């Protein structure tokens, strides 16, 4: 029964397309209404700058196939207006093209203009030049800020109108958002913050877009703004206006990764439980954040210390593959909820409390009823009597009965395959032996003054330490601070143990004294302000100190986050210490006097130089890099500040491409001039906190289910096929190695399904699939009856069908995908007394 229902639902919903004529979008206290019809809206976040135009059609199609009817995206101000009044909507910033791709697939769109986005995006999406406008205060009643915010928001709204992209014009955009999670930080801004919220609402309404506007996490959102919920669970959320529907703009499908941290995961059982409870308790709009996380190309990751990967453990992984079983289990839920749209949005609602956190919720409309049985107990299953029929609801789960009689779906019973992804070598190399890339190199060197005391191409010299982003406008991660001072023959600091002390909010510092590297240090454990201290040797006469300050993503969240300092904040001191041993006897053996001499340098003349030489020479770009001499011999390894370059063949096929940067330390990488982001393999995650198993039951947090302990936070880096040239050996990889590493182990690979397994319940249809043209080559295990074990270690139980294996082999071998009716009529009788299950493992 469940199997046939799902097949009918899938056939109906996956071929729906939206009309291109104008739609009337409004809302009441129950739901968003489109042309007078209340809708169940299932949305997923896909951020266009975190993917590429070549990926968009596939991502959006997979979202639709996964049962979604809406796509959500932020709009990224600093990406589009990196320089004031100069706009960029090209390449993966082509917002119009992205939204038209959504429309072409027959889906609605939610446009979260913000323009503050958070999103673990650099500076929360604000352009850094904004910070440097005199008199500005972010996100509050401030004329300078509000003028800039209004200008950019108007640019976006006018562009959408010009392209007829609002639903009122026949486009896909049915909802827009102004501001973002401001209610979480409004206390930092006092009464001016409250007035700012009203101003935002007035601005949004002034555009007359013909679609509703939302404000997420804004409990005092002015009417007609709809306040919405963000979080792991939103079933208990109530909007502040009885005329507003219950909307969940961010259901966090996982969590982001940070350098030096483990990989967080959220189980699909818990995620589905959260979704089902939300709709059980009256929700009608739900958006996954993220549905596809993607990649922080360039220097777009925020934090600080957000990784280049923004995989987020989303239903579609970073590369666009189906993250199974998450994608498949949620697809079944989506299609079922959409089939119940009429009764959920119009029906009367009543509840039956069974105690011990177990509730039945019944929706009734026009003689039809649909039921949710929810068990919020994290430990105990619940058995309930509903209308003289007994039902068992597993702990921390929701059962859905669209006819209030037959259980069609339970959030804890996963009937989708689990895919085991593998990295495969570059088949284009076509060598019997493992292919080794041929490298060239070029030294970056470090900055210093010439014999006249001048620094070539410096920006300015001033008698103070300046905040880094105020100097760079965030055009580079790197800023040189260079100063000098004289030491005379009779200087009291001579003959003492001399130390350089630098207070920095860097997040990384590299220090050079008189042309010699004396040390490097980076912030750890979330403490981005630290003191760098190293012993140094001084010369009689002129001494030069060159400090390279490095940022690794600017803050993106919190009250007044824009004011967080970066760079060398000071003081900067040279300290000479001497132990006066002749007093030791008088003071006792355990006591002595230290004499200190300090040279304070914070108000010296400091010369500032932005970026690296290689950045200015555009060594990352094949068009420009050939203008400079590269060396093929004596390749240096474990040496800081080196540029490496190699060529490679584009991997064949259609599977996603990654580059394994194992062996490198920290730096930045480019393919054919396209940045694939920062890398940092030398920063290992803690050895603690990971587990090979994860209990889905109980409230989730991002520290609950972690993997990858003791390993680099990110080893593989996505190379979209848009970035590659099809010509053999006509692709260039350039890396800037900041810390020192070894490029010889770097290799290109593809990502695909290596194997898949499932443990499906009787009464369902199990879909098994490889990808990218790969086919099922072997059924490693199959047992229908009472199998035991887990994926990779299944075993037969006490009863099973003798014909299940041969039936599955016939249905699947040699095919990219196959469907298995999990029933005795298809797989053969088992003789089991309990409900049968099918355990199967395939090799692709």
JSON list of N, CA and C in Angstrom, two decimals, residues 436-476:
[
{"chain": "A", "resi": 436, "resn": "UNK", "atom": "N", "xyz": [52.32, 11.50, -11.60]},
{"chain": "A", "resi": 436, "resn": "UNK", "atom": "CA", "xyz": [52.86, 12.53, -10.72]},
{"chain": "A", "resi": 436, "resn": "UNK", "atom": "C", "xyz": [52.88, 13.84, -11.49]},
{"chain": "A", "resi": 437, "resn": "UNK", "atom": "N", "xyz": [52.27, 14.85, -10.92]},
{"chain": "A", "resi": 437, "resn": "UNK", "atom": "CA", "xyz": [52.24, 16.16, -11.57]},
{"chain": "A", "resi": 437, "resn": "UNK", "atom": "C", "xyz": [53.65, 16.73, -11.64]},
{"chain": "A", "resi": 438, "resn": "UNK", "atom": "N", "xyz": [53.92, 17.45, -12.72]},
{"chain": "A", "resi": 438, "resn": "UNK", "atom": "CA", "xyz": [55.22, 18.08, -12.91]},
{"chain": "A", "resi": 438, "resn": "UNK", "atom": "C", "xyz": [55.10, 19.55, -12.48]},
{"chain": "A", "resi": 439, "resn": "UNK", "atom": "N", "xyz": [55.90, 19.92, -11.51]},
{"chain": "A", "resi": 439, "resn": "UNK", "atom": "CA", "xyz": [55.73, 21.21, -10.86]},
{"chain": "A", "resi": 439, "resn": "UNK", "atom": "C", "xyz": [56.81, 22.21, -11.27]},
{"chain": "A", "resi": 440, "resn": "UNK", "atom": "N", "xyz": [56.41, 23.49, -11.30]},
{"chain": "A", "resi": 440, "resn": "UNK", "atom": "CA", "xyz": [57.33, 24.61, -11.37]},
{"chain": "A", "resi": 440, "resn": "UNK", "atom": "C", "xyz": [57.09, 25.46, -10.12]},
{"chain": "A", "resi": 441, "resn": "UNK", "atom": "N", "xyz": [58.03, 26.33, -9.85]},
{"chain": "A", "resi": 441, "resn": "UNK", "atom": "CA", "xyz": [57.88, 27.11, -8.61]},
{"chain": "A", "resi": 441, "resn": "UNK", "atom": "C", "xyz": [58.46, 28.51, -8.79]},
{"chain": "A", "resi": 442, "resn": "UNK", "atom": "N", "xyz": [58.05, 29.35, -7.87]},
{"chain": "A", "resi": 442, "resn": "UNK", "atom": "CA", "xyz": [58.53, 30.73, -7.86]},
{"chain": "A", "resi": 442, "resn": "UNK", "atom": "C", "xyz": [58.46, 31.24, -6.42]},
{"chain": "A", "resi": 443, "resn": "UNK", "atom": "N", "xyz": [59.53, 31.89, -5.98]},
{"chain": "A", "resi": 443, "resn": "UNK", "atom": "CA", "xyz": [59.61, 32.36, -4.59]},
{"chain": "A", "resi": 443, "resn": "UNK", "atom": "C", "xyz": [58.82, 33.65, -4.43]},
{"chain": "A", "resi": 444, "resn": "UNK", "atom": "N", "xyz": [58.02, 33.73, -3.38]},
{"chain": "A", "resi": 444, "resn": "UNK", "atom": "CA", "xyz": [57.31, 34.96, -3.07]},
{"chain": "A", "resi": 444, "resn": "UNK", "atom": "C", "xyz": [58.22, 35.96, -2.37]},
{"chain": "A", "resi": 445, "resn": "UNK", "atom": "N", "xyz": [59.09, 35.46, -1.48]},
{"chain": "A", "resi": 445, "resn": "UNK", "atom": "CA", "xyz": [59.94, 36.36, -0.72]},
{"chain": "A", "resi": 445, "resn": "UNK", "atom": "C", "xyz": [59.15, 37.12, 0.33]},
{"chain": "A", "resi": 446, "resn": "UNK", "atom": "N", "xyz": [59.84, 38.04, 0.98]},
{"chain": "A", "resi": 446, "resn": "UNK", "atom": "CA", "xyz": [59.15, 38.86, 1.98]},
{"chain": "A", "resi": 446, "resn": "UNK", "atom": "C", "xyz": [59.49, 40.32, 1.73]},
{"chain": "A", "resi": 447, "resn": "UNK", "atom": "N", "xyz": [58.67, 41.19, 2.27]},
{"chain": "A", "resi": 447, "resn": "UNK", "atom": "CA", "xyz": [58.83, 42.61, 2.01]},
{"chain": "A", "resi": 447, "resn": "UNK", "atom": "C", "xyz": [59.86, 43.23, 2.96]},
{"chain": "A", "resi": 448, "resn": "UNK", "atom": "N", "xyz": [60.60, 44.18, 2.43]},
{"chain": "A", "resi": 448, "resn": "UNK", "atom": "CA", "xyz": [61.58, 44.92, 3.23]},
{"chain": "A", "resi": 448, "resn": "UNK", "atom": "C", "xyz": [61.87, 46.22, 2.50]},
{"chain": "A", "resi": 449, "resn": "UNK", "atom": "N", "xyz": [62.51, 47.11, 3.18]},
{"chain": "A", "resi": 449, "resn": "UNK", "atom": "CA", "xyz": [62.83, 48.39, 2.56]},
{"chain": "A", "resi": 449, "resn": "UNK", "atom": "C", "xyz": [64.11, 48.29, 1.75]},
{"chain": "A", "resi": 450, "resn": "UNK", "atom": "N", "xyz": [64.30, 49.22, 0.83]},
{"chain": "A", "resi": 450, "resn": "UNK", "atom": "CA", "xyz": [65.54, 49.26, 0.06]},
{"chain": "A", "resi": 450, "resn": "UNK", "atom": "C", "xyz": [66.60, 50.06, 0.81]},
{"chain": "A", "resi": 451, "resn": "UNK", "atom": "N", "xyz": [67.73, 50.30, 0.16]},
{"chain": "A", "resi": 451, "resn": "UNK", "atom": "CA", "xyz": [68.85, 50.96, 0.86]},
{"chain": "A", "resi": 451, "resn": "UNK", "atom": "C", "xyz": [68.51, 52.39, 1.26]},
{"chain": "A", "resi": 452, "resn": "UNK", "atom": "N", "xyz": [67.47, 52.94, 0.63]},
{"chain": "A", "resi": 452, "resn": "UNK", "atom": "CA", "xyz": [67.04, 54.30, 0.98]},
{"chain": "A", "resi": 452, "resn": "UNK", "atom": "C", "xyz": [65.95, 54.31, 2.05]},
{"chain": "A", "resi": 453, "resn": "UNK", "atom": "N", "xyz": [65.62, 53.11, 2.55]},
{"chain": "A", "resi": 453, "resn": "UNK", "atom": "CA", "xyz": [64.61, 53.02, 3.59]},
{"chain": "A", "resi": 453, "resn": "UNK", "atom": "C", "xyz": [63.20, 53.05, 3.08]},
{"chain": "A", "resi": 454, "resn": "UNK", "atom": "N", "xyz": [63.01, 52.88, 1.78]},
{"chain": "A", "resi": 454, "resn": "UNK", "atom": "CA", "xyz": [61.68, 52.92, 1.19]},
{"chain": "A", "resi": 454, "resn": "UNK", "atom": "C", "xyz": [61.21, 51.51, 0.83]},
{"chain": "A", "resi": 455, "resn": "UNK", "atom": "N", "xyz": [59.91, 51.29, 0.92]},
{"chain": "A", "resi": 455, "resn": "UNK", "atom": "CA", "xyz": [59.30, 50.00, 0.56]},
{"chain": "A", "resi": 455, "resn": "UNK", "atom": "C", "xyz": [58.61, 50.17, -0.78]},
{"chain": "A", "resi": 456, "resn": "UNK", "atom": "N", "xyz": [59.04, 49.41, -1.77]},
{"chain": "A", "resi": 456, "resn": "UNK", "atom": "CA", "xyz": [58.50, 49.52, -3.12]},
{"chain": "A", "resi": 456, "resn": "UNK", "atom": "C", "xyz": [57.00, 49.21, -3.14]},
{"chain": "A", "resi": 457, "resn": "UNK", "atom": "N", "xyz": [56.25, 50.04, -3.86]},
{"chain": "A", "resi": 457, "resn": "UNK", "atom": "CA", "xyz": [54.79, 49.86, -4.04]},
{"chain": "A", "resi": 457, "resn": "UNK", "atom": "C", "xyz": [54.02, 49.90, -2.73]},
{"chain": "A", "resi": 458, "resn": "UNK", "atom": "N", "xyz": [54.57, 50.55, -1.71]},
{"chain": "A", "resi": 458, "resn": "UNK", "atom": "CA", "xyz": [53.83, 50.65, -0.45]},
{"chain": "A", "resi": 458, "resn": "UNK", "atom": "C", "xyz": [52.67, 51.61, -0.61]},
{"chain": "A", "resi": 459, "resn": "UNK", "atom": "N", "xyz": [51.69, 51.49, 0.27]},
{"chain": "A", "resi": 459, "resn": "UNK", "atom": "CA", "xyz": [50.49, 52.31, 0.19]},
{"chain": "A", "resi": 459, "resn": "UNK", "atom": "C", "xyz": [50.66, 53.63, 0.92]},
{"chain": "A", "resi": 460, "resn": "UNK", "atom": "N", "xyz": [51.22, 53.57, 2.13]},
{"chain": "A", "resi": 460, "resn": "UNK", "atom": "CA", "xyz": [51.33, 54.77, 2.95]},
{"chain": "A", "resi": 460, "resn": "UNK", "atom": "C", "xyz": [52.31, 54.51, 4.09]},
{"chain": "A", "resi": 461, "resn": "UNK", "atom": "N", "xyz": [52.76, 55.59, 4.71]},
{"chain": "A", "resi": 461, "resn": "UNK", "atom": "CA", "xyz": [53.56, 55.52, 5.93]},
{"chain": "A", "resi": 461, "resn": "UNK", "atom": "C", "xyz": [52.94, 56.49, 6.93]},
{"chain": "A", "resi": 462, "resn": "UNK", "atom": "N", "xyz": [52.57, 56.00, 8.09]},
{"chain": "A", "resi": 462, "resn": "UNK", "atom": "CA", "xyz": [51.95, 56.83, 9.13]},
{"chain": "A", "resi": 462, "resn": "UNK", "atom": "C", "xyz": [52.51, 56.42, 10.48]},
{"chain": "A", "resi": 463, "resn": "UNK", "atom": "N", "xyz": [52.38, 57.30, 11.45]},
{"chain": "A", "resi": 463, "resn": "UNK", "atom": "CA", "xyz": [52.94, 57.06, 12.77]},
{"chain": "A", "resi": 463, "resn": "UNK", "atom": "C", "xyz": [51.89, 56.43, 13.70]},
{"chain": "A", "resi": 464, "resn": "UNK", "atom": "N", "xyz": [51.32, 55.34, 13.26]},
{"chain": "A", "resi": 464, "resn": "UNK", "atom": "CA", "xyz": [50.39, 54.60, 14.10]},
{"chain": "A", "resi": 464, "resn": "UNK", "atom": "C", "xyz": [50.09, 53.25, 13.45]},
{"chain": "A", "resi": 465, "resn": "UNK", "atom": "N", "xyz": [49.56, 52.35, 14.27]},
{"chain": "A", "resi": 465, "resn": "UNK", "atom": "CA", "xyz": [49.11, 51.04, 13.78]},
{"chain": "A", "resi": 465, "resn": "UNK", "atom": "C", "xyz": [47.68, 51.17, 13.32]},
{"chain": "A", "resi": 466, "resn": "UNK", "atom": "N", "xyz": [47.42, 50.74, 12.09]},
{"chain": "A", "resi": 466, "resn": "UNK", "atom": "CA", "xyz": [46.09, 50.85, 11.51]},
{"chain": "A", "resi": 466, "resn": "UNK", "atom": "C", "xyz": [45.39, 49.50, 11.48]},
{"chain": "A", "resi": 467, "resn": "UNK", "atom": "N", "xyz": [44.07, 49.53, 11.60]},
{"chain": "A", "resi": 467, "resn": "UNK", "atom": "CA", "xyz": [43.25, 48.33, 11.54]},
{"chain": "A", "resi": 467, "resn": "UNK", "atom": "C", "xyz": [43.30, 47.79, 10.12]},
{"chain": "A", "resi": 468, "resn": "UNK", "atom": "N", "xyz": [43.40, 46.45, 9.98]},
{"chain": "A", "resi": 468, "resn": "UNK", "atom": "CA", "xyz": [43.74, 45.87, 8.69]},
{"chain": "A", "resi": 468, "resn": "UNK", "atom": "C", "xyz": [42.70, 46.14, 7.61]},
{"chain": "A", "resi": 469, "resn": "UNK", "atom": "N", "xyz": [41.42, 45.87, 7.90]},
{"chain": "A", "resi": 469, "resn": "UNK", "atom": "CA", "xyz": [40.43, 46.02, 6.83]},
{"chain": "A", "resi": 469, "resn": "UNK", "atom": "C", "xyz": [40.22, 47.49, 6.45]},
{"chain": "A", "resi": 470, "resn": "UNK", "atom": "N", "xyz": [40.60, 48.42, 7.37]},
{"chain": "A", "resi": 470, "resn": "UNK", "atom": "CA", "xyz": [40.52, 49.84, 7.04]},
{"chain": "A", "resi": 470, "resn": "UNK", "atom": "C", "xyz": [41.57, 50.21, 6.01]},
{"chain": "A", "resi": 471, "resn": "UNK", "atom": "N", "xyz": [42.66, 49.45, 5.95]},
{"chain": "A", "resi": 471, "resn": "UNK", "atom": "CA", "xyz": [43.71, 49.71, 4.98]},
{"chain": "A", "resi": 471, "resn": "UNK", "atom": "C", "xyz": [43.45, 48.95, 3.68]},
{"chain": "A", "resi": 472, "resn": "UNK", "atom": "N", "xyz": [43.12, 47.69, 3.79]},
{"chain": "A", "resi": 472, "resn": "UNK", "atom": "CA", "xyz": [43.03, 46.83, 2.60]},
{"chain": "A", "resi": 472, "resn": "UNK", "atom": "C", "xyz": [41.70, 46.90, 1.89]},
{"chain": "A", "resi": 473, "resn": "UNK", "atom": "N", "xyz": [40.65, 47.35, 2.58]},
{"chain": "A", "resi": 473, "resn": "UNK", "atom": "CA", "xyz": [39.29, 47.21, 2.04]},
{"chain": "A", "resi": 473, "resn": "UNK", "atom": "C", "xyz": [39.00, 45.75, 1.72]},
{"chain": "A", "resi": 474, "resn": "UNK", "atom": "N", "xyz": [39.74, 44.86, 2.36]},
{"chain": "A", "resi": 474, "resn": "UNK", "atom": "CA", "xyz": [39.62, 43.42, 2.18]},
{"chain": "A", "resi": 474, "resn": "UNK", "atom": "C", "xyz": [39.87, 43.00, 0.74]},
{"chain": "A", "resi": 475, "resn": "UNK", "atom": "N", "xyz": [40.79, 43.67, 0.07]},
{"chain": "A", "resi": 475, "resn": "UNK", "atom": "CA", "xyz": [41.16, 43.26, -1.28]},
{"chain": "A", "resi": 475, "resn": "UNK", "atom": "C", "xyz": [42.18, 42.12, -1.26]},
{"chain": "A", "resi": 476, "resn": "UNK", "atom": "N", "xyz": [42.73, 41.81, -0.09]},
{"chain": "A", "resi": 476, "resn": "UNK", "atom": "CA", "xyz": [43.67, 40.71, 0.08]},
{"chain": "A", "resi": 476, "resn": "UNK", "atom": "C", "xyz": [43.59, 40.23, 1.52]}
]
